[in-house]
mmCIF file of C-alpha atoms in Angstrom:
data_model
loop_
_atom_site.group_PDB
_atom_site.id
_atom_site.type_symbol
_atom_site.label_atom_id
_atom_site.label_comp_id
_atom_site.label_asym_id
_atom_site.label_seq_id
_atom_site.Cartn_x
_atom_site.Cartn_y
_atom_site.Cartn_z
ATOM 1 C CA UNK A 25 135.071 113.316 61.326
ATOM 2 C CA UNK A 26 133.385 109.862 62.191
ATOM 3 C CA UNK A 27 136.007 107.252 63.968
ATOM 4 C CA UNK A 28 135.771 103.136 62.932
ATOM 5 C CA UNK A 29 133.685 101.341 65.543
ATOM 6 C CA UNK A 30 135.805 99.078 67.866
ATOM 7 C CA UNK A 31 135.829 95.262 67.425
ATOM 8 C CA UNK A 32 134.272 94.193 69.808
ATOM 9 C CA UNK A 33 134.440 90.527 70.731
ATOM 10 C CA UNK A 34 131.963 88.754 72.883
ATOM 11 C CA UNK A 35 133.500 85.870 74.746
ATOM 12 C CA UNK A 36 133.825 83.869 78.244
ATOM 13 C CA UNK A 37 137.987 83.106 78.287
ATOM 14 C CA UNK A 38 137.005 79.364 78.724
ATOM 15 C CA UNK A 39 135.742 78.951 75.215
ATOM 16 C CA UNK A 40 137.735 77.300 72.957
ATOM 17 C CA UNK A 41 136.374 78.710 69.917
ATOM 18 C CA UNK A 42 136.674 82.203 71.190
ATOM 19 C CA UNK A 43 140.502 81.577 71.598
ATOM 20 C CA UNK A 44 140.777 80.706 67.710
ATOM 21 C CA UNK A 45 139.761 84.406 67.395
ATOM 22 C CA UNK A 46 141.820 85.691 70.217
ATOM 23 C CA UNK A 47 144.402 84.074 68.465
ATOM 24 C CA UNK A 48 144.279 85.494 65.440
ATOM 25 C CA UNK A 49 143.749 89.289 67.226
ATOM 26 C CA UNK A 50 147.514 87.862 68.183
ATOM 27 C CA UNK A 51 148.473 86.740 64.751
ATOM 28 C CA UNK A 52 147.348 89.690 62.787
ATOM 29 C CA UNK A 53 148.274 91.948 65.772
ATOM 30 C CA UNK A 54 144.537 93.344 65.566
ATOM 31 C CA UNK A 55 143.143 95.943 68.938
ATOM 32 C CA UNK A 56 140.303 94.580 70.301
ATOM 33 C CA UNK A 57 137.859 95.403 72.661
ATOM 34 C CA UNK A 58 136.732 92.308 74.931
ATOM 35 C CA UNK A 59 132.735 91.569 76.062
ATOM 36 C CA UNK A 60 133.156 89.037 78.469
ATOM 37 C CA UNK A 61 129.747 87.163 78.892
ATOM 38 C CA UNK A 62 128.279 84.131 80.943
ATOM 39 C CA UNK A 63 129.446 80.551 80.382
ATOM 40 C CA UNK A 64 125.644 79.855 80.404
ATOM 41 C CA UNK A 65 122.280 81.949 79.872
ATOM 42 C CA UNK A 66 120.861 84.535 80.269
ATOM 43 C CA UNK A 67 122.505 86.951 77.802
ATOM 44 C CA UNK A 68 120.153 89.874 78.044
ATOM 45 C CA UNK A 69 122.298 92.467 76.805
ATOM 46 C CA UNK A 70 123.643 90.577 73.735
ATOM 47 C CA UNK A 71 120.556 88.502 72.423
ATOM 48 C CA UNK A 72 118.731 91.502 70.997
ATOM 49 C CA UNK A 73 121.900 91.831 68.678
ATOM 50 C CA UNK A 74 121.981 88.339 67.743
ATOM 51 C CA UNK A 75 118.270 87.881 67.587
ATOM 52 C CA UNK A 76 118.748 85.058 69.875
ATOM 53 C CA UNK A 77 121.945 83.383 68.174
ATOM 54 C CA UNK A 78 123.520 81.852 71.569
ATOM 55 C CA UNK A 79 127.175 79.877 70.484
ATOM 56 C CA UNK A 80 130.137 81.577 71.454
ATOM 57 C CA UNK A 81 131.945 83.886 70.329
ATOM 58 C CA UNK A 82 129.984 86.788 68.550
ATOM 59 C CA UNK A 83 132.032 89.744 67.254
ATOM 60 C CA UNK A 84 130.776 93.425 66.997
ATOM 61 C CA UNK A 85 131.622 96.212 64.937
ATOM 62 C CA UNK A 86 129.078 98.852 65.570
ATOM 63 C CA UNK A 87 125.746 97.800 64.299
ATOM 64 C CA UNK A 88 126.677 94.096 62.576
ATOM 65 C CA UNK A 89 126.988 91.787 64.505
ATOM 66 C CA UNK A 90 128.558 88.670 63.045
ATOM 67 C CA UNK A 91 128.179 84.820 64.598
ATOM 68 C CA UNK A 92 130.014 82.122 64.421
ATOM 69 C CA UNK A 93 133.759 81.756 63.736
ATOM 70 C CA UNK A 94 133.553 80.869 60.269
ATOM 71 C CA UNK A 95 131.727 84.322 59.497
ATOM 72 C CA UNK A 96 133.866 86.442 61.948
ATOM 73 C CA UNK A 97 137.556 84.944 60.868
ATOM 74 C CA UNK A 98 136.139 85.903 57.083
ATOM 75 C CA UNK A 99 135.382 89.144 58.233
ATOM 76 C CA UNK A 100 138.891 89.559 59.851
ATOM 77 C CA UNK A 101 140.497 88.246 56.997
ATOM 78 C CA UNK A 102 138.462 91.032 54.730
ATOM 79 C CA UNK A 103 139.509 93.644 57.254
ATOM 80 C CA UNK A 104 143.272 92.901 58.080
ATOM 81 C CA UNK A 105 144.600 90.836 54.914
ATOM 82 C CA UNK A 106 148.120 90.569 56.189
ATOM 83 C CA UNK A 107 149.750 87.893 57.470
ATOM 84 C CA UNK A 108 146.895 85.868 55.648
ATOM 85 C CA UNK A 109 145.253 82.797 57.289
ATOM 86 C CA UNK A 110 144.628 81.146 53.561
ATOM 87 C CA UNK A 111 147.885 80.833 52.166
ATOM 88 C CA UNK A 112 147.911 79.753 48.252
ATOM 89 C CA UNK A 113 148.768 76.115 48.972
ATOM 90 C CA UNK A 114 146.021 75.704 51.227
ATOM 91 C CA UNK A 115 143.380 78.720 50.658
ATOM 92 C CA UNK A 116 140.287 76.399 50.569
ATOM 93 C CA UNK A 117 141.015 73.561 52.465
ATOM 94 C CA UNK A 118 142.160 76.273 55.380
ATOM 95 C CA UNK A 119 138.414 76.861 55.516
ATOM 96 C CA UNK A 120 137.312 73.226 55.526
ATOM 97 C CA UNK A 121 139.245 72.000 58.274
ATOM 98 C CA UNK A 122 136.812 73.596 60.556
ATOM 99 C CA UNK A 123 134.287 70.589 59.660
ATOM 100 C CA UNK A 124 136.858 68.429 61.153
ATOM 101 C CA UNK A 125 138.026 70.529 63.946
ATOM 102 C CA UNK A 126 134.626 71.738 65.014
ATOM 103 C CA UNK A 127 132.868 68.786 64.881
ATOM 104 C CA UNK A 128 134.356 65.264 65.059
ATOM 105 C CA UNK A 129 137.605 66.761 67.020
ATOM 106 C CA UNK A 130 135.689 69.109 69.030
ATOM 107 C CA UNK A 131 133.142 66.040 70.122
ATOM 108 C CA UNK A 132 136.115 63.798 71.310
ATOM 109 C CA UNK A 133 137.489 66.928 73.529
ATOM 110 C CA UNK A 134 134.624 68.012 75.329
ATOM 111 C CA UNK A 135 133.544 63.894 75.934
ATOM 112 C CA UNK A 136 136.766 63.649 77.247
ATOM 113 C CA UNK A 137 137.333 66.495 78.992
ATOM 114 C CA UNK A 138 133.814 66.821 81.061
ATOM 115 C CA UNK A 139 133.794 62.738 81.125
ATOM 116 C CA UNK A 140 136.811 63.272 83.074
ATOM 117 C CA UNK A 141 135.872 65.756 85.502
ATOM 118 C CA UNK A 142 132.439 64.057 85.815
ATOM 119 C CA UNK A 143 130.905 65.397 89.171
ATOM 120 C CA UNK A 144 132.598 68.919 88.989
ATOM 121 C CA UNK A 145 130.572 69.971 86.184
ATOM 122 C CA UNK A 146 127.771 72.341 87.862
ATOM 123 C CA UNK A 147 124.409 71.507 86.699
ATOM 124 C CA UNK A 148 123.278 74.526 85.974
ATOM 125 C CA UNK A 149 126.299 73.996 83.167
ATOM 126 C CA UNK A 150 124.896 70.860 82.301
ATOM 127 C CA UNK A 151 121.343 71.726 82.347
ATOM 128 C CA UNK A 152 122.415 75.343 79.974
ATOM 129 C CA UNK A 153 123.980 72.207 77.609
ATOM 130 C CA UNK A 154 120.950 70.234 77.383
ATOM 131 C CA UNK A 155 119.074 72.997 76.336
ATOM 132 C CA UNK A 156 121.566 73.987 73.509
ATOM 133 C CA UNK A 157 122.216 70.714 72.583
ATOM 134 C CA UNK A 158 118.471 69.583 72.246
ATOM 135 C CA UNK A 159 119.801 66.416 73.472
ATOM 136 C CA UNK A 160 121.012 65.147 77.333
ATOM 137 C CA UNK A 161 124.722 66.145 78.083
ATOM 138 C CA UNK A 162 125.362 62.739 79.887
ATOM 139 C CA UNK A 163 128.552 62.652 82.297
ATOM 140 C CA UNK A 164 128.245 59.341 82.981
ATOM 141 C CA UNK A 165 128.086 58.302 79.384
ATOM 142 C CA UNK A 166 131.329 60.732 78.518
ATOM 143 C CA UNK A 167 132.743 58.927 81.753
ATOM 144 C CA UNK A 168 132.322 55.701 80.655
ATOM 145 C CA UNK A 169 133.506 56.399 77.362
ATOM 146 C CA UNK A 170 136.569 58.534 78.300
ATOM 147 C CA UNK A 171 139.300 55.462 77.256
ATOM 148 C CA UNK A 172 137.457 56.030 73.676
ATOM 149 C CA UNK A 173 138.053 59.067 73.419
ATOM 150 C CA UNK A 174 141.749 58.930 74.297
ATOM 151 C CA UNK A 175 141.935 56.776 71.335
ATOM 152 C CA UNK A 176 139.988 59.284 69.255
ATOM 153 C CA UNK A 177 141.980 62.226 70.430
ATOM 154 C CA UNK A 178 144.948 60.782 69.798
ATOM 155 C CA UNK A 179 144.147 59.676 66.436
ATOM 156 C CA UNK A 180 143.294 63.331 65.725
ATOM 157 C CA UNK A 181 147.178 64.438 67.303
ATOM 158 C CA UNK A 182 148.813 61.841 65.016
ATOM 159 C CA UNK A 183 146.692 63.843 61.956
ATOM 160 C CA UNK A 184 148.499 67.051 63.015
ATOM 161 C CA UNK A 185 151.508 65.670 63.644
ATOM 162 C CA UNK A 186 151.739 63.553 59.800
ATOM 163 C CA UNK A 187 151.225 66.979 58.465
ATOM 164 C CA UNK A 188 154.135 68.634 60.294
ATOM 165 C CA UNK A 189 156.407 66.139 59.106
ATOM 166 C CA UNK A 190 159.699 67.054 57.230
ATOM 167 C CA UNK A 191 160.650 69.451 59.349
ATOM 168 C CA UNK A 192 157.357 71.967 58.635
ATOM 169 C CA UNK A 193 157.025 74.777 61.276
ATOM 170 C CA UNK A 194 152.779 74.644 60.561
ATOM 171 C CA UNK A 195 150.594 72.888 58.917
ATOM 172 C CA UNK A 196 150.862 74.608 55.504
ATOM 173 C CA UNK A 197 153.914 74.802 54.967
ATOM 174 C CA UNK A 198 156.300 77.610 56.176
ATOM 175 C CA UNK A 199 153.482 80.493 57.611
ATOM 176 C CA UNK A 200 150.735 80.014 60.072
ATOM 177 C CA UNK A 201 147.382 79.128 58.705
ATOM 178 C CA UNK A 202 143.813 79.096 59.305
ATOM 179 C CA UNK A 203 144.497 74.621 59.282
ATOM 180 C CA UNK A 204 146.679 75.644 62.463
ATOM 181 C CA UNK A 205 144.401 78.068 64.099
ATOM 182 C CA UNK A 206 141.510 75.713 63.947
ATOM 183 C CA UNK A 207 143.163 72.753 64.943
ATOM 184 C CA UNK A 208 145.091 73.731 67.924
ATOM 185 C CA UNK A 209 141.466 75.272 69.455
ATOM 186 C CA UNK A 210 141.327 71.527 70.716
ATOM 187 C CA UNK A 211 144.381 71.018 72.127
ATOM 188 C CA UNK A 212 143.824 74.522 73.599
ATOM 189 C CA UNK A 213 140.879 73.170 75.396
ATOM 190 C CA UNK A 214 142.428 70.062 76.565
ATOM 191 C CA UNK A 215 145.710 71.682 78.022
ATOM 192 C CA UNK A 216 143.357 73.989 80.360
ATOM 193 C CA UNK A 217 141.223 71.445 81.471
ATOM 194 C CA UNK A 218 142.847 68.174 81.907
ATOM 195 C CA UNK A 219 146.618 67.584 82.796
ATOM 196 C CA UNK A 220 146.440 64.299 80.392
ATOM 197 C CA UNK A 221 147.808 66.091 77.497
ATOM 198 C CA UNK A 222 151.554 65.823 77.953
ATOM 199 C CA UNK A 223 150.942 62.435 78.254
ATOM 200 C CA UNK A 224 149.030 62.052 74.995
ATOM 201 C CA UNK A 225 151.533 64.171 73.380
ATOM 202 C CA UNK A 226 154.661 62.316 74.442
ATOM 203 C CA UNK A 227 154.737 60.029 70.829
ATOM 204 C CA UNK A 228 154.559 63.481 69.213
ATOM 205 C CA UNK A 229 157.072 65.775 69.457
ATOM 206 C CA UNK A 230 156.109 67.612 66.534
ATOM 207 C CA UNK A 231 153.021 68.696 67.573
ATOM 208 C CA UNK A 232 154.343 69.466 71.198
ATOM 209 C CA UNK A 233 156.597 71.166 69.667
ATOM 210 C CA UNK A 234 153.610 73.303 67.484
ATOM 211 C CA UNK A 235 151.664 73.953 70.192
ATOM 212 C CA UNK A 236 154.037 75.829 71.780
ATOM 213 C CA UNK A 237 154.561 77.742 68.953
ATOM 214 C CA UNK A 238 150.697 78.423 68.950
ATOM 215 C CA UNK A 239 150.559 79.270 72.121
ATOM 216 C CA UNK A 240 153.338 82.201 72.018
ATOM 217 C CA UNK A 241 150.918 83.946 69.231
ATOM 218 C CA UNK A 242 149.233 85.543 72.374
ATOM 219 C CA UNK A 243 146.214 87.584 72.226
ATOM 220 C CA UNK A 244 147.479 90.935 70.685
ATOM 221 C CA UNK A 245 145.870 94.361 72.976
ATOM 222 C CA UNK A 246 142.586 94.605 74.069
ATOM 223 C CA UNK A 247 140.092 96.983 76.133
ATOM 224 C CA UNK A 248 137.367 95.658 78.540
ATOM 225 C CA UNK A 249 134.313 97.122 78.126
ATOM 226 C CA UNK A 250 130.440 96.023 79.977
ATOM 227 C CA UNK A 251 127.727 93.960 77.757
ATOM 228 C CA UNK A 252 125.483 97.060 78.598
ATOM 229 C CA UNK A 253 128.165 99.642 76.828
ATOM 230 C CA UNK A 254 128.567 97.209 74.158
ATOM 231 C CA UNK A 255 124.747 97.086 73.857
ATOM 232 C CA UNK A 256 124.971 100.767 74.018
ATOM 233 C CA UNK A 257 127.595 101.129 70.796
ATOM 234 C CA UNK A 258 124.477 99.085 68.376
ATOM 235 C CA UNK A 259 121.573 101.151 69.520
ATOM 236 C CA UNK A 260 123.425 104.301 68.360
ATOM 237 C CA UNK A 261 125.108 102.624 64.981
ATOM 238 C CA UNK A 262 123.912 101.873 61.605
ATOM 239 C CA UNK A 263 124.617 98.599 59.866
ATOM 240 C CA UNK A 264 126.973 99.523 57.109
ATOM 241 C CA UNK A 265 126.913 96.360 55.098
ATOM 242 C CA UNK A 266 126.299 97.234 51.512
ATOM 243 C CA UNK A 267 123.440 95.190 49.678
ATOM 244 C CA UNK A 268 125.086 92.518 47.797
ATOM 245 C CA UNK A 269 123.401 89.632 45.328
ATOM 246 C CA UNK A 270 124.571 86.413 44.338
ATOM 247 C CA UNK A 271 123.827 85.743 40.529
ATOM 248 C CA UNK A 272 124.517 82.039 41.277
ATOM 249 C CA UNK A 273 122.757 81.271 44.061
ATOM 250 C CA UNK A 274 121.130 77.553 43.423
ATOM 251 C CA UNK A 275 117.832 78.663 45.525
ATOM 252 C CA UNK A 276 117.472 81.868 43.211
ATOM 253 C CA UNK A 277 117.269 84.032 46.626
ATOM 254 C CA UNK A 278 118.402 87.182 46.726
ATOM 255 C CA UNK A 279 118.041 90.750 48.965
ATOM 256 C CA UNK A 280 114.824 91.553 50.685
ATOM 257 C CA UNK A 281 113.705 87.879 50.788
ATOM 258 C CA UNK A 282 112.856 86.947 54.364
ATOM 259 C CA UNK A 283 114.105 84.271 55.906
ATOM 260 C CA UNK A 284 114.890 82.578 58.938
ATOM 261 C CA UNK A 285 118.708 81.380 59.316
ATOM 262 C CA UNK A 286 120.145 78.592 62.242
ATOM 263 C CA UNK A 287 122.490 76.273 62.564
ATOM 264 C CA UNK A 288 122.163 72.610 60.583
ATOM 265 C CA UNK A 289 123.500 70.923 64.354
ATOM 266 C CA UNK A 290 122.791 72.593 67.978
ATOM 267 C CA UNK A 291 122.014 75.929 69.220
ATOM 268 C CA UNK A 292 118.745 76.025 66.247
ATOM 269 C CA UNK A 293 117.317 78.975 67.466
ATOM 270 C CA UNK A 294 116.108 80.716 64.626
ATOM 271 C CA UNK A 295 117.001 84.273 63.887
ATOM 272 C CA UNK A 296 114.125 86.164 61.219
ATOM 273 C CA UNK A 297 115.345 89.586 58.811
ATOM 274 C CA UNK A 298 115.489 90.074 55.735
ATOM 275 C CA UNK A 299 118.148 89.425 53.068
ATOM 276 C CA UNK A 300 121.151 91.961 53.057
ATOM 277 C CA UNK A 301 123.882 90.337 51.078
ATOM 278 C CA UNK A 302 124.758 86.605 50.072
ATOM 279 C CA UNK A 303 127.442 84.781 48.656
ATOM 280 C CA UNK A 304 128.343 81.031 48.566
ATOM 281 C CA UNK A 305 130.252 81.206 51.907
ATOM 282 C CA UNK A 306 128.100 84.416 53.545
ATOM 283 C CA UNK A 307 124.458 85.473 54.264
ATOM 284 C CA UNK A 308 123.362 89.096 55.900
ATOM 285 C CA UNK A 309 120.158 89.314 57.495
ATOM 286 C CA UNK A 310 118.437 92.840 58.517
ATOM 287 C CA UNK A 311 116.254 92.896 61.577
ATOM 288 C CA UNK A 312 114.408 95.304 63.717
ATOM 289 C CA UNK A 313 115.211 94.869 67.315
ATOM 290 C CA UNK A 314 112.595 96.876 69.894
ATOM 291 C CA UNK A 315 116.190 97.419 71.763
ATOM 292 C CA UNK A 316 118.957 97.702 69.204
ATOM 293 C CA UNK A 317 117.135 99.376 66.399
ATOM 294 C CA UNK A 318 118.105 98.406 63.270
ATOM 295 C CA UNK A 319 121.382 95.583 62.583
ATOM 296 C CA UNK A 320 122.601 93.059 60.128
ATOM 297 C CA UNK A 321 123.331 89.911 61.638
ATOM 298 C CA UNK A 322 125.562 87.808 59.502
ATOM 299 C CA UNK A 323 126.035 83.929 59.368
ATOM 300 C CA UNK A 324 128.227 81.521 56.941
ATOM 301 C CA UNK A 325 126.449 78.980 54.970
ATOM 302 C CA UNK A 326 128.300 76.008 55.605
ATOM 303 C CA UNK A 327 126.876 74.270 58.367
ATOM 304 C CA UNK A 328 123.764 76.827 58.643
ATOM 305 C CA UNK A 329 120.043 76.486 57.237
ATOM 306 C CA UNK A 330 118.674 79.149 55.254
ATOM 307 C CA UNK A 331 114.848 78.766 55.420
ATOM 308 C CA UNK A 332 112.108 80.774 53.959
ATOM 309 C CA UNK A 333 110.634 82.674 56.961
#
């Protein structure tokens, strides 16, 4: 009799876009086994899963390894369909938020937040940044810029708050969404850096009132196990994503082509394998690791390159 590998989350608990996931471990009431890994590089134990994928988080389940949140909330979704995070109303624009969230909302939280605690920020933090970024991670700029982005961060809180109007418990309606999940990741981040939030929320009792609400989800039950056993559980799986085509694929790929996938904004470190299964919202890549052995490594396709390799 075989057992189901653990999930197996890889994580730092400062990361806002691990606590979307931890969140929904809490909402779905999913067991979990918890990786936690540097705030900055090196990652020894988890790049030759990832092929050198570096954001945060990456979730596990034996031998596939799946990056980014997009690709691991659709996975959890697949896995554990109830309570659902894409209620009818709002099934694809649940998804979509994330380009606001992630992005524009994301931007305004971390210039605020590290503009505001300016020379606490360690430099081996900044200098990790820089690297990922491609670009300078300037304090001084964020500092100089920080009454901006109270403007811009409120303007995002006033969004949340129009769309709990009429008495709405969340943002779709009557049932926690994906929408909710991926827009209280920010004010997440804010609340544990900066005590400025109250303050910001003050004209908003709606959404003070939401993130409470958010915030009692919890985390669900997890186990803590080491990178190196984690490391351990791929070298003796076997990825057991099934080949799947995509008849409509506008590139005419399909399995076995190789490629090289990354993301379209920071962190484009390119991962190489070979075409597993694809869909409109998903690609699976198969690579050869001289550590891991054989693993898929999957990716979503919004907001990711797919190039020929």
């Amino acid at each position: 009799m075989t057992t189901e590998p653990p999930i197996i989350l890889h994580h730092f608990p400062q990361s806002p876009f691990s606590e979307k996931i931890r969140l929904i471990f809490g909402l779905k009431n999913i067991a979990w086994t918890s990786v936690l890994i540097t705030r900055i590089m090196p990652r020894p134990d988890l790049m030759p899963m990832t092929g050198g994928y570096r954001r945060t988080p990456v979730m596990q389940i034996g031998a596939d390894i799946y990056c980014d949140t997009q690709c691991i909330i659709r996975e959890l979704e697949r896995r554990f369909p109830a309570p659902t995070l894409f209620p009818e109303a709002c099934r694809g624009l649940a998804s979509a938020t994330a380009m606001w969230t992630d992005k524009a909302f994301f931007q305004s939280t971390v210039n605020l937040i590290f503009g505001s605690l300016a020379d606490k920020v360690p430099q081996e933090f900044i200098a990790d940044r820089e690297k990922l970024r491609g670009a300078k991670f300037d304090i001084a700029a964020m500092t100089a810029a920080i009454p901006q982005m109270r403007d811009q961060f409120r303007a995002h809180l006033q969004w949340i708050d129009a769309q709990l109007a009429y008495g709405r418990s969340w943002m779709c309606g009557d049932q926690v969404s994906l929408c909710d999940i991926n827009a209280y990741m920010n004010v997440w981040y804010l609340r544990t850096n900066l005590p400025v939030l109250d303050q910001l929320l003050a004209e908003f009792p709606a959404t003070k009132d939401w993130e409470a609400r958010m915030r009692a989800i919890g985390h669900a039950t997890s186990t803590e196990i080491s990178t190196a056993a984690a490391l351990e559980i791929a070298t003796r799986a076997s990825p057991a994503t099934i080949e799947l085509a995509d008849p409509h694929d506008p590139n005419g790929r399909k399995p076995g082509d190789a490629v090289t996938v990354m993301p379209d904004d920071y962190g484009k470190i390119g991962v190489r394998g070979k075409i597993v299964a694809l869909s409109s919202q998903h690609i699976a890549i198969r690579r050869n690791d001289p550590i891991t052995g054989e693993v898929v490594v999957h990716f979503p396709r919004a907001g990711f390159l797919v190039l020929p390799a």
